[in-house]
């Protein structure tokens, strides 16, 4: 053993670390051990893993091209071994119950988890790390090391023994899922959806070796319970094994997609995803790594990727700084923003999968585009660059649903989503643009005429006023407390649609505040509202979001990029996507027509300008994917070019 004072002499007497204990022999812990030994050959590095060397849970692991580049830069030898043992997949295939759609341009590498672990075990040992298998490290039992790395996963016993040290919070997703495998052939990352008498199931499948594929099956809690899969019959007889009853049932459910093959288990049981966050990633001589520090839902393919990149950053920080605490702080500064951003992309992806069954009624092409845009990581320009034909199909399905595709004389070329008509009760709107006339307007009739001249499809009058013989569709918008009773009857005279104006909470759409908003709108619909105008505080703005945008997609093996602009809930773009989350939930669960306030000035590019990631493109995607129905200008006095009539 090399003692600390010997290391100090080698480094000129500076206070340095010399003994490192890594708890957890997963990919991150093993890779970190190798990197530390390569950078500091005199350091003692021990890795403690409770399992045997060839006792791996799971099936395949995926890495994006970006992550593979980082591995190559940090350790070319290990990267080369991983590449030789990996398969490369470029396409995604979405199997909707009514159609199969293919999406290209998503390169990622996939490798057997056991193969990856074997490579990393051998690489760590060859660098001089000492690996202890079958060793269960008791919490606090290794604290005498200079650096103690907790890399023991989302269920970290080391971290959970003293959660107050790190400010640990853990919550669970709603959907039960099960990690499985199969020897059925798949040549793309495949997402299959099946309908049963109890509800809907989905499978995420991606090949990781010749003839071997990882399959993650997911469903919602109601379907899981109704199907009887919440009651594993063999648990008492087989407490450490797979849920064989569920395996057999799921193999039958997905038989058409498996082509006669079966699903395979590896200690496979139903679980819900653990969302782990920590206010602090280190305390004293202890530091968290990978899933012990943070988790991101598997539908963005980021768990092992983030952990390996953590290892690269922590090893580099320790190499730069002789003081472990200073190194820990530098490591956290470098990684926290990137990890937080990935977690922010992962949250809407997780929610999408928890509620996918509510969207299977959509046209397959629209459903597919909705899936691809579930995290906002892909811009409209990026979507068109990758698979323009799929975007065209979704836009055509949207126009057809609005009644425009078959109309003779329709203008050729793409049209912005606001140009599609909408049947609102018995009123047919020529387009999706809405203007709101304030109560303090002295001449609402003139305001309505001016809006009609600008090509607006619907004008909403605040309050309980009416306008005689308008030339454009007119409705009313009132505060929620004024819906129902006499005021609603006066406001919605004849066939005029009635809207209630509701401010969205700043919280996530699936938070208790989101539950309350949805319940409020459901009650408004029961009291006679046809629609709601959802607003935000502060109102929408066209202020540019800081940072560049990318077109990287958060899916198996790919990541959302290191600079995807603002994350959900931050800045004008973040507030927009938060608003869309509330809008879609309200629209799906209440049946209300949803209008949202949008920034002033966006429509100046109409007709047909949907390129890049400008506001016209964002709004266009929200309409085409069915997240909103109508858009309301924040300042209706701006004169816009006329919106082209549908046909």
Coordinates of C-alpha atoms in Angstrom, one line a residue:
X1 CA 0.0 0.0 0.0
X2 CA 1.2 3.5 -0.8
X3 CA 0.6 5.9 2.1
X4 CA -0.5 9.5 2.0
X5 CA 2.8 10.8 3.2
X6 CA 4.6 9.1 0.4
X7 CA 2.3 10.7 -2.1
X8 CA 2.9 14.1 -0.5
X9 CA 6.7 13.7 -1.0
X10 CA 6.2 12.8 -4.7
X11 CA 4.0 16.0 -5.1
X12 CA 6.4 18.3 -3.4
X13 CA 4.7 18.1 0.0
X14 CA 1.3 19.5 -1.1
X15 CA -1.7 18.0 0.8
X16 CA -3.2 15.5 -1.6
X17 CA -5.4 12.5 -1.6
X18 CA -3.9 9.0 -1.9
X19 CA -6.6 6.4 -1.0
X20 CA -9.8 6.2 -2.9
X21 CA -12.7 3.8 -2.1
X22 CA -15.5 3.4 -4.7
X23 CA -18.7 1.8 -3.5
X24 CA -20.4 0.2 -6.5
X25 CA -18.9 -1.7 -9.4
X26 CA -21.2 -0.4 -12.1
X27 CA -20.1 1.3 -15.3
X28 CA -19.4 4.7 -13.6
X29 CA -17.5 3.3 -10.6
X30 CA -15.3 1.1 -12.7
X31 CA -14.6 3.7 -15.3
X32 CA -13.8 6.3 -12.6
X33 CA -11.4 3.8 -11.0
X34 CA -9.5 3.4 -14.3
X35 CA -9.3 7.1 -15.1
X36 CA -8.0 7.9 -11.6
X37 CA -5.3 5.2 -11.8
X38 CA -4.3 6.4 -15.3
X39 CA -4.0 10.0 -14.1
X40 CA -2.5 9.2 -10.7
X41 CA -0.7 5.8 -10.8
X42 CA 0.5 6.2 -7.2
X43 CA -3.0 6.4 -5.8
X44 CA -4.6 3.4 -4.2
X45 CA -8.1 2.8 -5.7
X46 CA -10.4 0.1 -4.4
X47 CA -13.8 -0.8 -5.9
X48 CA -16.3 -2.6 -3.7
X49 CA -19.2 -4.4 -5.5
X50 CA -21.7 -6.6 -3.8
X51 CA -22.4 -8.8 -6.8
X52 CA -20.1 -11.3 -8.5
X53 CA -18.2 -10.2 -11.6
X54 CA -20.6 -11.9 -14.0
X55 CA -23.8 -11.1 -12.2
X56 CA -25.3 -8.2 -14.1
X57 CA -28.9 -7.1 -14.0
X58 CA -30.5 -5.8 -17.2
X59 CA -29.8 -6.4 -20.8
X60 CA -28.5 -3.6 -23.1
X61 CA -27.0 -0.2 -22.5
X62 CA -27.1 2.7 -25.1
X63 CA -24.8 5.6 -25.8
X64 CA -25.3 8.5 -28.1
X65 CA -22.7 9.5 -30.6
X66 CA -21.8 12.5 -28.5
X67 CA -21.2 10.4 -25.4
X68 CA -19.0 8.0 -27.4
X69 CA -16.9 10.9 -28.6
X70 CA -16.4 11.9 -25.0
X71 CA -15.3 8.4 -24.1
X72 CA -12.9 8.4 -27.0
X73 CA -11.3 11.6 -25.9
X74 CA -10.9 10.5 -22.2
X75 CA -9.8 6.9 -22.9
X76 CA -9.2 5.8 -26.5
X77 CA -8.4 2.2 -25.5
X78 CA -11.6 1.6 -23.6
X79 CA -13.6 3.4 -26.2
X80 CA -12.2 1.1 -28.9
X81 CA -13.1 -2.0 -26.9
X82 CA -16.7 -0.8 -26.4
X83 CA -17.0 0.1 -30.1
X84 CA -16.0 -3.4 -31.1
X85 CA -18.6 -5.0 -28.8
X86 CA -21.4 -2.6 -29.8
X87 CA -24.0 -2.5 -32.5
X88 CA -25.0 0.8 -34.2
X89 CA -28.7 1.7 -34.8
X90 CA -29.8 4.6 -36.9
X91 CA -33.6 4.4 -37.1
X92 CA -36.6 4.6 -34.9
X93 CA -39.8 2.7 -35.7
X94 CA -43.1 3.7 -34.2
X95 CA -45.8 0.9 -34.4
X96 CA -49.1 2.6 -33.8
X97 CA -52.1 0.3 -33.8
X98 CA -53.1 1.6 -37.2
X99 CA -49.8 2.3 -38.9
X100 CA -46.0 1.8 -38.7
X101 CA -43.8 4.8 -39.1
X102 CA -40.0 5.0 -39.6
X103 CA -37.8 7.9 -38.4
X104 CA -34.2 8.2 -39.4
X105 CA -31.2 10.1 -38.2
X106 CA -30.8 8.9 -34.6
X107 CA -27.4 7.2 -34.5
X108 CA -26.6 5.5 -31.2
X109 CA -24.5 2.6 -30.0
X110 CA -25.9 -0.3 -27.9
X111 CA -24.0 -2.9 -26.0
X112 CA -24.8 -5.8 -23.6
X113 CA -24.6 -4.5 -20.0
X114 CA -22.7 -7.6 -19.0
X115 CA -20.2 -7.1 -21.9
X116 CA -19.7 -3.5 -20.9
X117 CA -19.1 -4.4 -17.3
X118 CA -16.6 -7.1 -18.3
X119 CA -14.7 -4.6 -20.4
X120 CA -14.7 -2.0 -17.7
X121 CA -13.7 -4.5 -15.0
X122 CA -10.7 -5.6 -17.1
X123 CA -9.7 -2.1 -18.0
X124 CA -9.9 -0.9 -14.4
X125 CA -7.9 -3.9 -13.2
X126 CA -5.3 -3.4 -15.9
X127 CA -4.8 0.2 -14.7
X128 CA -4.1 -1.0 -11.2
X129 CA -7.5 -0.6 -9.4
X130 CA -8.2 -3.3 -6.9
X131 CA -11.7 -4.9 -7.4
X132 CA -13.5 -6.5 -4.5
X133 CA -16.5 -8.6 -5.7
X134 CA -19.1 -10.1 -3.4
X135 CA -18.3 -7.3 -0.9
X136 CA -21.2 -5.5 0.7
X137 CA -19.8 -2.2 2.1
X138 CA -21.7 -1.2 5.2
X139 CA -22.7 2.5 5.3
X140 CA -19.8 4.5 6.7
X141 CA -17.5 1.5 6.7
X142 CA -15.0 3.0 4.3
X143 CA -14.9 6.6 5.6
X144 CA -11.3 6.3 6.4
X145 CA -10.3 6.7 2.8
X146 CA -9.2 10.1 1.5
X147 CA -11.9 10.0 -1.2
X148 CA -15.1 7.9 -0.8
X149 CA -17.2 7.6 -4.0
X150 CA -20.8 6.5 -3.7
X151 CA -21.6 4.9 -7.0
X152 CA -24.1 2.4 -5.8
X153 CA -27.1 3.5 -7.9
X154 CA -30.5 5.1 -7.4
X155 CA -31.1 3.0 -4.3
X156 CA -27.8 3.9 -2.8
X157 CA -27.6 2.5 0.7
X158 CA -24.6 4.7 1.4
X159 CA -26.4 7.9 0.5
X160 CA -29.7 6.9 2.1
X161 CA -28.1 6.1 5.4
X162 CA -27.4 9.8 5.9
X163 CA -29.7 11.6 3.3
X164 CA -29.5 14.9 5.2
X165 CA -25.8 15.1 4.3
X166 CA -26.7 15.5 0.6
X167 CA -30.2 16.9 0.8
X168 CA -31.6 13.8 -0.9
X169 CA -35.2 13.8 -2.4
X170 CA -36.7 10.7 -4.1
X171 CA -40.1 10.5 -5.7
X172 CA -41.6 7.9 -8.0
X173 CA -43.1 8.1 -11.5
X174 CA -46.7 6.8 -11.9
X175 CA -46.3 4.1 -14.5
X176 CA -45.3 0.5 -13.7
X177 CA -42.6 -0.8 -16.1
X178 CA -40.5 -3.9 -16.5
X179 CA -37.0 -4.4 -17.9
X180 CA -36.9 -7.4 -20.2
X181 CA -35.1 -8.9 -23.2
X182 CA -35.9 -11.0 -26.2
X183 CA -34.1 -12.9 -29.0
X184 CA -36.6 -11.5 -31.5
X185 CA -34.9 -9.6 -34.3
X186 CA -35.2 -5.8 -34.3
X187 CA -33.2 -3.5 -36.6
X188 CA -34.3 -0.2 -35.1
X189 CA -35.2 1.4 -31.8
X190 CA -38.9 0.3 -31.9
X191 CA -41.8 1.6 -30.0
X192 CA -44.9 -0.7 -30.1
X193 CA -48.3 0.1 -28.7
X194 CA -51.0 -2.5 -28.2
X195 CA -54.6 -2.2 -27.0
X196 CA -56.2 -4.7 -24.7
X197 CA -59.5 -5.1 -23.0
X198 CA -58.0 -3.5 -19.9
X199 CA -56.1 -0.6 -21.5
X200 CA -52.9 0.1 -23.4
X201 CA -49.4 -1.3 -23.1
X202 CA -46.2 0.0 -24.8
X203 CA -42.9 -1.6 -25.4
X204 CA -39.5 0.2 -26.0
X205 CA -37.2 -2.2 -27.9
X206 CA -33.6 -1.7 -29.1
X207 CA -31.1 -4.3 -30.2
X208 CA -27.8 -4.5 -28.3
X209 CA -26.1 -7.5 -29.8
X210 CA -26.6 -9.9 -32.7
X211 CA -30.1 -11.5 -32.2
X212 CA -30.6 -9.8 -28.8
X213 CA -32.9 -6.9 -27.9
X214 CA -33.7 -5.0 -24.7
X215 CA -37.5 -4.6 -24.2
X216 CA -39.0 -2.2 -21.6
X217 CA -42.7 -2.7 -21.2
X218 CA -44.8 0.1 -19.7
X219 CA -48.4 0.8 -18.9
X220 CA -50.6 3.1 -16.7
X221 CA -51.6 2.1 -13.2
X222 CA -55.2 1.5 -14.0
X223 CA -54.4 -0.9 -16.9
X224 CA -51.8 -2.7 -14.8
X225 CA -54.3 -3.3 -12.0
X226 CA -57.2 -4.2 -14.3
X227 CA -55.0 -6.8 -16.2
X228 CA -54.1 -8.5 -12.9
X229 CA -50.3 -7.9 -13.3
X230 CA -50.2 -6.0 -10.0
X231 CA -50.5 -9.4 -8.3
X232 CA -47.4 -11.5 -9.1
X233 CA -48.4 -15.1 -8.3
X234 CA -44.9 -16.6 -8.0
X235 CA -43.2 -14.0 -5.7
X236 CA -43.3 -16.2 -2.6
X237 CA -41.8 -19.1 -4.5
X238 CA -39.3 -17.1 -6.5
X239 CA -38.5 -14.0 -4.5
X240 CA -35.2 -13.3 -6.3
X241 CA -36.3 -14.1 -9.8
X242 CA -38.5 -12.7 -12.5
X243 CA -42.2 -12.3 -12.5
X244 CA -42.8 -15.3 -14.7
X245 CA -46.6 -14.9 -14.9
X246 CA -46.2 -11.3 -16.2
X247 CA -43.5 -12.5 -18.7
X248 CA -45.9 -15.1 -20.2
X249 CA -48.8 -12.6 -20.3
X250 CA -46.7 -9.9 -21.9
X251 CA -45.2 -12.3 -24.4
X252 CA -48.7 -13.0 -25.5
X253 CA -49.8 -9.4 -25.6
X254 CA -46.8 -8.5 -27.9
X255 CA -46.8 -11.7 -29.9
X256 CA -47.4 -9.8 -33.2
X257 CA -44.3 -7.7 -32.6
X258 CA -42.1 -10.6 -31.3
X259 CA -42.7 -12.8 -34.3
X260 CA -43.1 -16.0 -32.3
X261 CA -40.3 -15.3 -29.9
X262 CA -40.7 -14.8 -26.2
X263 CA -39.7 -12.2 -23.7
X264 CA -36.9 -13.0 -21.4
X265 CA -36.4 -12.0 -17.8
X266 CA -33.4 -11.2 -15.7
X267 CA -34.7 -10.6 -12.1
X268 CA -37.4 -8.7 -14.0
X269 CA -40.2 -7.3 -11.9
X270 CA -42.6 -4.4 -12.1
X271 CA -41.2 -1.2 -10.7
X272 CA -41.9 2.6 -10.9
X273 CA -39.1 4.9 -11.8
X274 CA -37.2 6.6 -8.9
X275 CA -36.5 10.3 -9.6
X276 CA -33.4 11.1 -7.5
X277 CA -32.2 14.6 -6.8
X278 CA -29.6 15.8 -4.3
X279 CA -29.1 19.4 -3.1
X280 CA -25.4 18.6 -2.6
X281 CA -23.3 16.0 -4.4
X282 CA -20.6 15.8 -1.8
X283 CA -20.1 16.0 2.0
X284 CA -16.7 15.9 3.6
X285 CA -14.6 13.2 1.9
X286 CA -17.7 11.5 0.3
X287 CA -19.0 12.3 -3.2
X288 CA -22.0 11.0 -5.2
X289 CA -21.6 9.6 -8.7
X290 CA -24.2 8.7 -11.4
X291 CA -27.6 7.5 -10.3
X292 CA -26.7 7.9 -6.7
X293 CA -26.5 11.7 -7.4
X294 CA -29.3 12.0 -10.0
X295 CA -31.6 9.9 -12.3
X296 CA -33.2 10.7 -15.6
X297 CA -36.0 8.7 -16.9
X298 CA -35.0 5.8 -19.2
X299 CA -37.1 7.2 -22.1
X300 CA -34.3 9.7 -22.7
X301 CA -31.7 7.0 -22.6
X302 CA -29.5 8.9 -20.3
X303 CA -28.8 6.9 -17.1
X304 CA -25.5 5.1 -18.0
X305 CA -24.5 8.0 -20.3
X306 CA -24.8 10.6 -17.4
X307 CA -23.0 8.3 -15.0
X308 CA -20.0 7.7 -17.4
X309 CA -19.7 11.4 -18.1
X310 CA -19.8 12.1 -14.4
X311 CA -16.9 9.7 -14.0
X312 CA -14.9 11.6 -16.7
X313 CA -15.6 15.0 -15.0
X314 CA -14.8 13.7 -11.4
X315 CA -11.6 12.1 -12.5
X316 CA -10.5 15.2 -14.3
X317 CA -11.4 17.4 -11.3
X318 CA -9.4 15.1 -8.9
X319 CA -6.5 15.2 -11.2
X320 CA -6.5 19.0 -11.3
X321 CA -6.8 19.6 -7.6
X322 CA -5.0 18.2 -4.6
X323 CA -7.8 19.1 -2.3
X324 CA -10.6 16.6 -2.7
X325 CA -13.3 19.0 -1.4
X326 CA -12.2 21.6 -4.0
X327 CA -12.3 18.9 -6.7
X328 CA -15.8 17.8 -5.6
X329 CA -17.0 21.4 -5.9
X330 CA -15.5 21.8 -9.4
X331 CA -17.0 18.4 -10.5
X332 CA -20.4 19.5 -9.3
X333 CA -20.2 22.9 -11.0
X334 CA -19.3 21.3 -14.3
X335 CA -21.9 18.6 -14.2
X336 CA -25.0 20.0 -12.3
X337 CA -26.3 22.3 -15.0
X338 CA -26.0 19.6 -17.7
X339 CA -27.6 17.0 -15.5
X340 CA -30.4 19.3 -14.4
X341 CA -31.2 20.1 -18.0
X342 CA -31.4 16.4 -18.9
X343 CA -33.7 15.9 -15.9
X344 CA -35.9 18.7 -17.2
X345 CA -36.1 17.0 -20.6
X346 CA -36.7 13.7 -18.9
X347 CA -39.7 14.9 -16.9
X348 CA -42.0 15.6 -19.9
X349 CA -40.8 12.4 -21.6
X350 CA -41.8 10.4 -18.5
X351 CA -45.2 12.1 -18.4
X352 CA -45.7 11.4 -22.1
X353 CA -45.2 7.7 -21.6
X354 CA -47.4 7.7 -18.5
X355 CA -50.3 9.1 -20.6
X356 CA -49.6 7.7 -24.1
X357 CA -52.9 5.8 -24.2
X358 CA -54.9 9.1 -24.2
X359 CA -53.4 10.0 -27.6
X360 CA -53.7 6.8 -29.5
X361 CA -56.9 8.0 -31.1
X362 CA -54.8 10.6 -33.0
X363 CA -53.9 10.0 -36.6
X364 CA -50.7 7.9 -36.6
X365 CA -48.6 10.6 -38.3
X366 CA -49.8 13.2 -35.7
X367 CA -49.2 10.8 -32.9
X368 CA -45.7 10.2 -34.2
X369 CA -44.9 13.9 -34.4
X370 CA -46.3 14.4 -30.9
X371 CA -44.0 11.7 -29.7
X372 CA -41.0 13.2 -31.3
X373 CA -41.7 16.6 -29.8
X374 CA -42.6 15.5 -26.3
X375 CA -39.5 17.2 -24.8
X376 CA -39.2 20.2 -27.1
X377 CA -35.5 19.2 -27.8
X378 CA -36.2 19.0 -31.6
X379 CA -36.8 22.2 -33.5
X380 CA -39.1 22.3 -36.5
X381 CA -36.1 22.8 -38.7
X382 CA -34.4 19.7 -37.1
X383 CA -37.6 17.6 -37.6
X384 CA -37.7 18.6 -41.3
X385 CA -34.0 17.9 -41.8
X386 CA -34.3 14.4 -40.3
X387 CA -37.6 13.2 -41.7
X388 CA -39.5 15.8 -43.8
X389 CA -41.9 13.1 -45.1
X390 CA -43.1 12.3 -41.6
X391 CA -43.7 16.0 -40.9
X392 CA -45.6 16.4 -44.2
X393 CA -47.8 13.4 -43.2
X394 CA -48.6 14.9 -39.8
X395 CA -49.4 18.3 -41.3
X396 CA -51.6 16.7 -43.9
X397 CA -53.5 14.8 -41.2
X398 CA -54.0 18.0 -39.3
X399 CA -55.3 19.8 -42.3
X400 CA -57.6 16.9 -43.2
X401 CA -59.1 16.9 -39.8
X402 CA -59.8 20.6 -40.2
X403 CA -61.5 20.0 -43.5
X404 CA -59.0 21.7 -45.8
X405 CA -57.2 19.0 -47.7
X406 CA -60.0 18.1 -50.1
X407 CA -61.1 21.6 -50.8
X408 CA -60.6 22.6 -54.5
X409 CA -58.3 25.5 -55.1
X410 CA -56.3 25.2 -51.9
X411 CA -53.0 27.0 -52.1
X412 CA -50.1 24.7 -52.8
X413 CA -47.2 24.3 -50.4
X414 CA -47.1 24.3 -46.6
X415 CA -49.4 26.5 -44.6
X416 CA -49.1 27.6 -41.1
X417 CA -51.2 25.6 -38.6
X418 CA -53.3 28.7 -37.8
X419 CA -54.7 28.6 -41.4
X420 CA -56.7 25.4 -40.7
X421 CA -60.4 25.7 -39.9
X422 CA -62.0 24.5 -36.7
X423 CA -65.6 23.5 -35.9
X424 CA -66.4 25.1 -32.6
X425 CA -69.8 23.8 -31.6
X426 CA -72.0 24.9 -34.5
X427 CA -69.6 27.7 -35.5
X428 CA -67.1 27.0 -38.2
X429 CA -64.0 29.1 -37.8
X430 CA -62.0 29.8 -41.0
X431 CA -58.7 29.7 -39.0
X432 CA -57.2 29.3 -35.5
X433 CA -56.4 33.0 -34.8
X434 CA -58.2 34.7 -32.0
X435 CA -58.3 38.3 -30.8
X436 CA -59.7 39.5 -27.5
X437 CA -61.5 42.9 -27.2
X438 CA -61.1 44.4 -23.7
X439 CA -64.0 45.5 -21.6
X440 CA -62.8 49.1 -21.7
X441 CA -63.1 49.3 -25.5
X442 CA -65.6 52.1 -26.3
X443 CA -66.6 50.7 -29.7
X444 CA -66.5 46.9 -29.7
X445 CA -68.3 46.7 -33.0
X446 CA -65.4 48.6 -34.7
X447 CA -62.9 46.4 -32.9
X448 CA -64.6 43.3 -34.2
X449 CA -64.7 44.7 -37.8
X450 CA -61.0 45.6 -37.6
X451 CA -60.1 42.1 -36.4
X452 CA -62.1 40.5 -39.2
X453 CA -60.3 42.7 -41.7
X454 CA -57.0 41.4 -40.4
X455 CA -58.1 37.8 -41.1
X456 CA -58.9 36.8 -37.5
X457 CA -61.0 33.7 -37.2
X458 CA -62.6 34.4 -33.8
X459 CA -63.1 37.5 -31.8
X460 CA -63.8 37.2 -28.0
X461 CA -65.4 40.0 -26.2
X462 CA -64.5 40.4 -22.5
X463 CA -67.6 40.5 -20.3
X464 CA -71.2 40.0 -21.3
X465 CA -71.6 42.2 -24.3
X466 CA -72.8 41.3 -27.8
X467 CA -72.2 42.8 -31.2
X468 CA -75.0 43.2 -33.8
X469 CA -74.5 41.4 -37.1
X470 CA -70.8 40.8 -36.9
X471 CA -68.9 39.7 -40.1
X472 CA -66.6 37.4 -38.1
X473 CA -67.3 34.7 -35.5
X474 CA -67.7 36.3 -32.1
X475 CA -67.8 34.8 -28.7
X476 CA -67.3 35.9 -25.1
X477 CA -64.5 35.4 -22.5
X478 CA -65.2 35.8 -18.8
X479 CA -63.6 35.0 -15.5
X480 CA -64.3 31.5 -14.2
X481 CA -66.5 32.8 -11.4
X482 CA -68.9 34.4 -14.0
X483 CA -69.5 31.1 -15.8
X484 CA -73.0 29.7 -15.2
X485 CA -76.3 31.3 -14.2
X486 CA -77.7 34.3 -16.0
X487 CA -74.4 35.9 -17.1
X488 CA -73.4 32.8 -19.1
X489 CA -76.7 32.8 -20.8
X490 CA -76.4 36.4 -21.7
X491 CA -72.9 36.1 -22.8
X492 CA -73.3 33.1 -25.0
X493 CA -76.4 34.4 -26.7
X494 CA -77.4 32.3 -29.7
X495 CA -74.5 30.1 -30.9
X496 CA -71.7 32.4 -29.7
X497 CA -69.0 30.3 -28.0
X498 CA -68.3 30.9 -24.3
X499 CA -64.7 30.9 -23.0
X500 CA -63.4 31.2 -19.5
X501 CA -60.0 32.8 -18.9
X502 CA -57.8 30.8 -16.5
X503 CA -54.2 31.6 -15.5
X504 CA -51.9 28.5 -15.5
X505 CA -49.9 27.8 -12.3
X506 CA -46.1 28.1 -12.5
X507 CA -45.9 24.5 -11.4
X508 CA -45.7 21.4 -13.6
X509 CA -48.9 20.3 -15.3
X510 CA -48.8 17.0 -13.3
X511 CA -48.3 18.7 -10.0
X512 CA -51.1 19.2 -7.5
X513 CA -51.6 22.7 -8.9
X514 CA -52.0 21.1 -12.4
X515 CA -54.5 18.7 -10.9
X516 CA -56.5 21.7 -9.5
X517 CA -56.4 23.5 -12.9
X518 CA -57.7 20.5 -14.7
X519 CA -60.5 20.0 -12.2
X520 CA -61.4 23.7 -12.5
X521 CA -61.7 23.5 -16.3
X522 CA -63.7 20.2 -16.0
X523 CA -66.2 22.0 -13.8
X524 CA -66.3 25.0 -16.2
X525 CA -67.2 22.7 -19.1
X526 CA -70.0 21.1 -17.0
X527 CA -71.3 24.7 -16.5
X528 CA -71.5 25.5 -20.2
X529 CA -68.0 26.6 -21.3
X530 CA -66.9 25.4 -24.7
X531 CA -63.4 26.6 -24.3
X532 CA -60.8 28.1 -22.0
X533 CA -58.2 30.8 -22.6
X534 CA -55.1 29.8 -20.8
X535 CA -52.7 32.6 -19.9
X536 CA -49.4 32.8 -18.0
X537 CA -48.0 35.3 -15.5
X538 CA -45.9 37.0 -16.8
X539 CA -47.5 37.0 -20.2
X540 CA -45.7 35.5 -23.3
X541 CA -42.8 37.5 -24.7
X542 CA -40.8 37.4 -27.9
X543 CA -37.6 38.0 -26.0
X544 CA -35.0 35.6 -27.4
X545 CA -34.1 32.7 -25.2
X546 CA -30.4 32.7 -24.1
X547 CA -28.1 30.0 -25.6
X548 CA -28.2 28.2 -28.9
X549 CA -30.7 25.5 -29.8
X550 CA -29.9 22.1 -31.1
X551 CA -31.9 19.4 -32.9
X552 CA -30.6 16.5 -30.8
X553 CA -33.4 14.2 -29.7
X554 CA -33.9 12.6 -26.3
X555 CA -34.5 9.0 -27.1
X556 CA -32.7 5.7 -26.5
X557 CA -29.0 6.3 -27.0
X558 CA -29.4 9.9 -27.8
X559 CA -29.3 12.9 -25.5
X560 CA -30.8 16.3 -25.7
X561 CA -27.6 18.1 -26.4
X562 CA -25.4 20.1 -24.2
X563 CA -26.8 23.5 -25.3
X564 CA -30.5 23.1 -26.0
X565 CA -31.4 26.6 -24.9
X566 CA -33.6 27.2 -21.9
X567 CA -35.1 24.2 -20.1
X568 CA -38.7 23.8 -19.1
X569 CA -40.0 26.6 -16.9
X570 CA -37.1 29.0 -17.6
X571 CA -37.3 32.1 -19.8
X572 CA -40.0 32.8 -22.4
X573 CA -39.5 29.6 -24.2
X574 CA -39.5 27.6 -21.0
X575 CA -42.7 29.2 -19.9
X576 CA -44.2 28.5 -23.3
X577 CA -43.5 24.7 -23.0
X578 CA -44.8 24.7 -19.4
X579 CA -48.0 26.4 -20.8
X580 CA -48.3 23.7 -23.5
X581 CA -48.1 21.0 -20.8
X582 CA -51.1 22.5 -19.0
X583 CA -52.9 23.1 -22.3
X584 CA -52.5 19.5 -23.5
X585 CA -53.6 18.0 -20.2
X586 CA -56.6 20.3 -20.0
X587 CA -57.5 19.6 -23.6
X588 CA -57.2 15.8 -23.3
X589 CA -58.9 15.3 -20.0
X590 CA -61.8 17.9 -20.2
X591 CA -62.7 18.0 -23.8
X592 CA -62.5 21.9 -23.8
X593 CA -61.3 23.8 -26.8
X594 CA -58.0 25.4 -25.6
X595 CA -56.8 28.8 -26.7
X596 CA -53.5 30.1 -25.5
X597 CA -52.0 33.5 -25.4
X598 CA -48.9 33.9 -27.6
X599 CA -46.3 36.6 -28.0
X600 CA -47.1 39.7 -30.0
X601 CA -45.5 39.9 -33.3
X602 CA -45.1 36.2 -34.1
X603 CA -47.7 36.3 -36.8
X604 CA -45.9 39.0 -38.9
X605 CA -44.2 36.1 -40.7
X606 CA -47.4 34.6 -41.9
X607 CA -48.4 33.0 -44.2
X608 CA -46.4 29.8 -44.2
X609 CA -43.3 30.8 -42.3
X610 CA -42.5 27.8 -40.1
X611 CA -38.7 27.5 -40.4
X612 CA -36.2 27.3 -37.6
X613 CA -37.2 27.7 -34.0
X614 CA -38.9 31.1 -34.2
X615 CA -42.3 31.6 -32.6
X616 CA -44.2 30.8 -35.8
X617 CA -42.6 27.3 -35.8
X618 CA -43.2 26.7 -32.1
X619 CA -46.9 27.6 -32.4
X620 CA -47.3 25.7 -35.7
X621 CA -46.0 22.5 -34.0
X622 CA -48.3 23.0 -31.0
X623 CA -51.3 23.2 -33.3
X624 CA -50.3 20.3 -35.6
X625 CA -49.5 18.0 -32.7
X626 CA -52.8 18.7 -31.0
X627 CA -51.5 20.4 -27.9
X628 CA -53.7 23.5 -28.5
X629 CA -56.6 24.5 -30.7
X630 CA -56.5 28.3 -30.9
X631 CA -53.9 31.1 -30.5
X632 CA -54.6 34.5 -29.0
X633 CA -52.4 37.5 -29.7
X634 CA -51.1 39.3 -26.7
X635 CA -51.6 42.6 -28.4
X636 CA -54.5 42.4 -30.9
X637 CA -53.9 46.0 -32.1
X638 CA -50.9 44.9 -34.2
X639 CA -51.9 44.8 -37.9
X640 CA -51.0 41.5 -39.4
X641 CA -51.1 40.1 -43.0
X642 CA -54.3 38.4 -43.6
X643 CA -54.3 34.7 -42.6
X644 CA -55.0 32.6 -45.7
X645 CA -58.4 31.1 -45.8
X646 CA -58.5 27.3 -45.7
X647 CA -58.9 26.6 -49.4

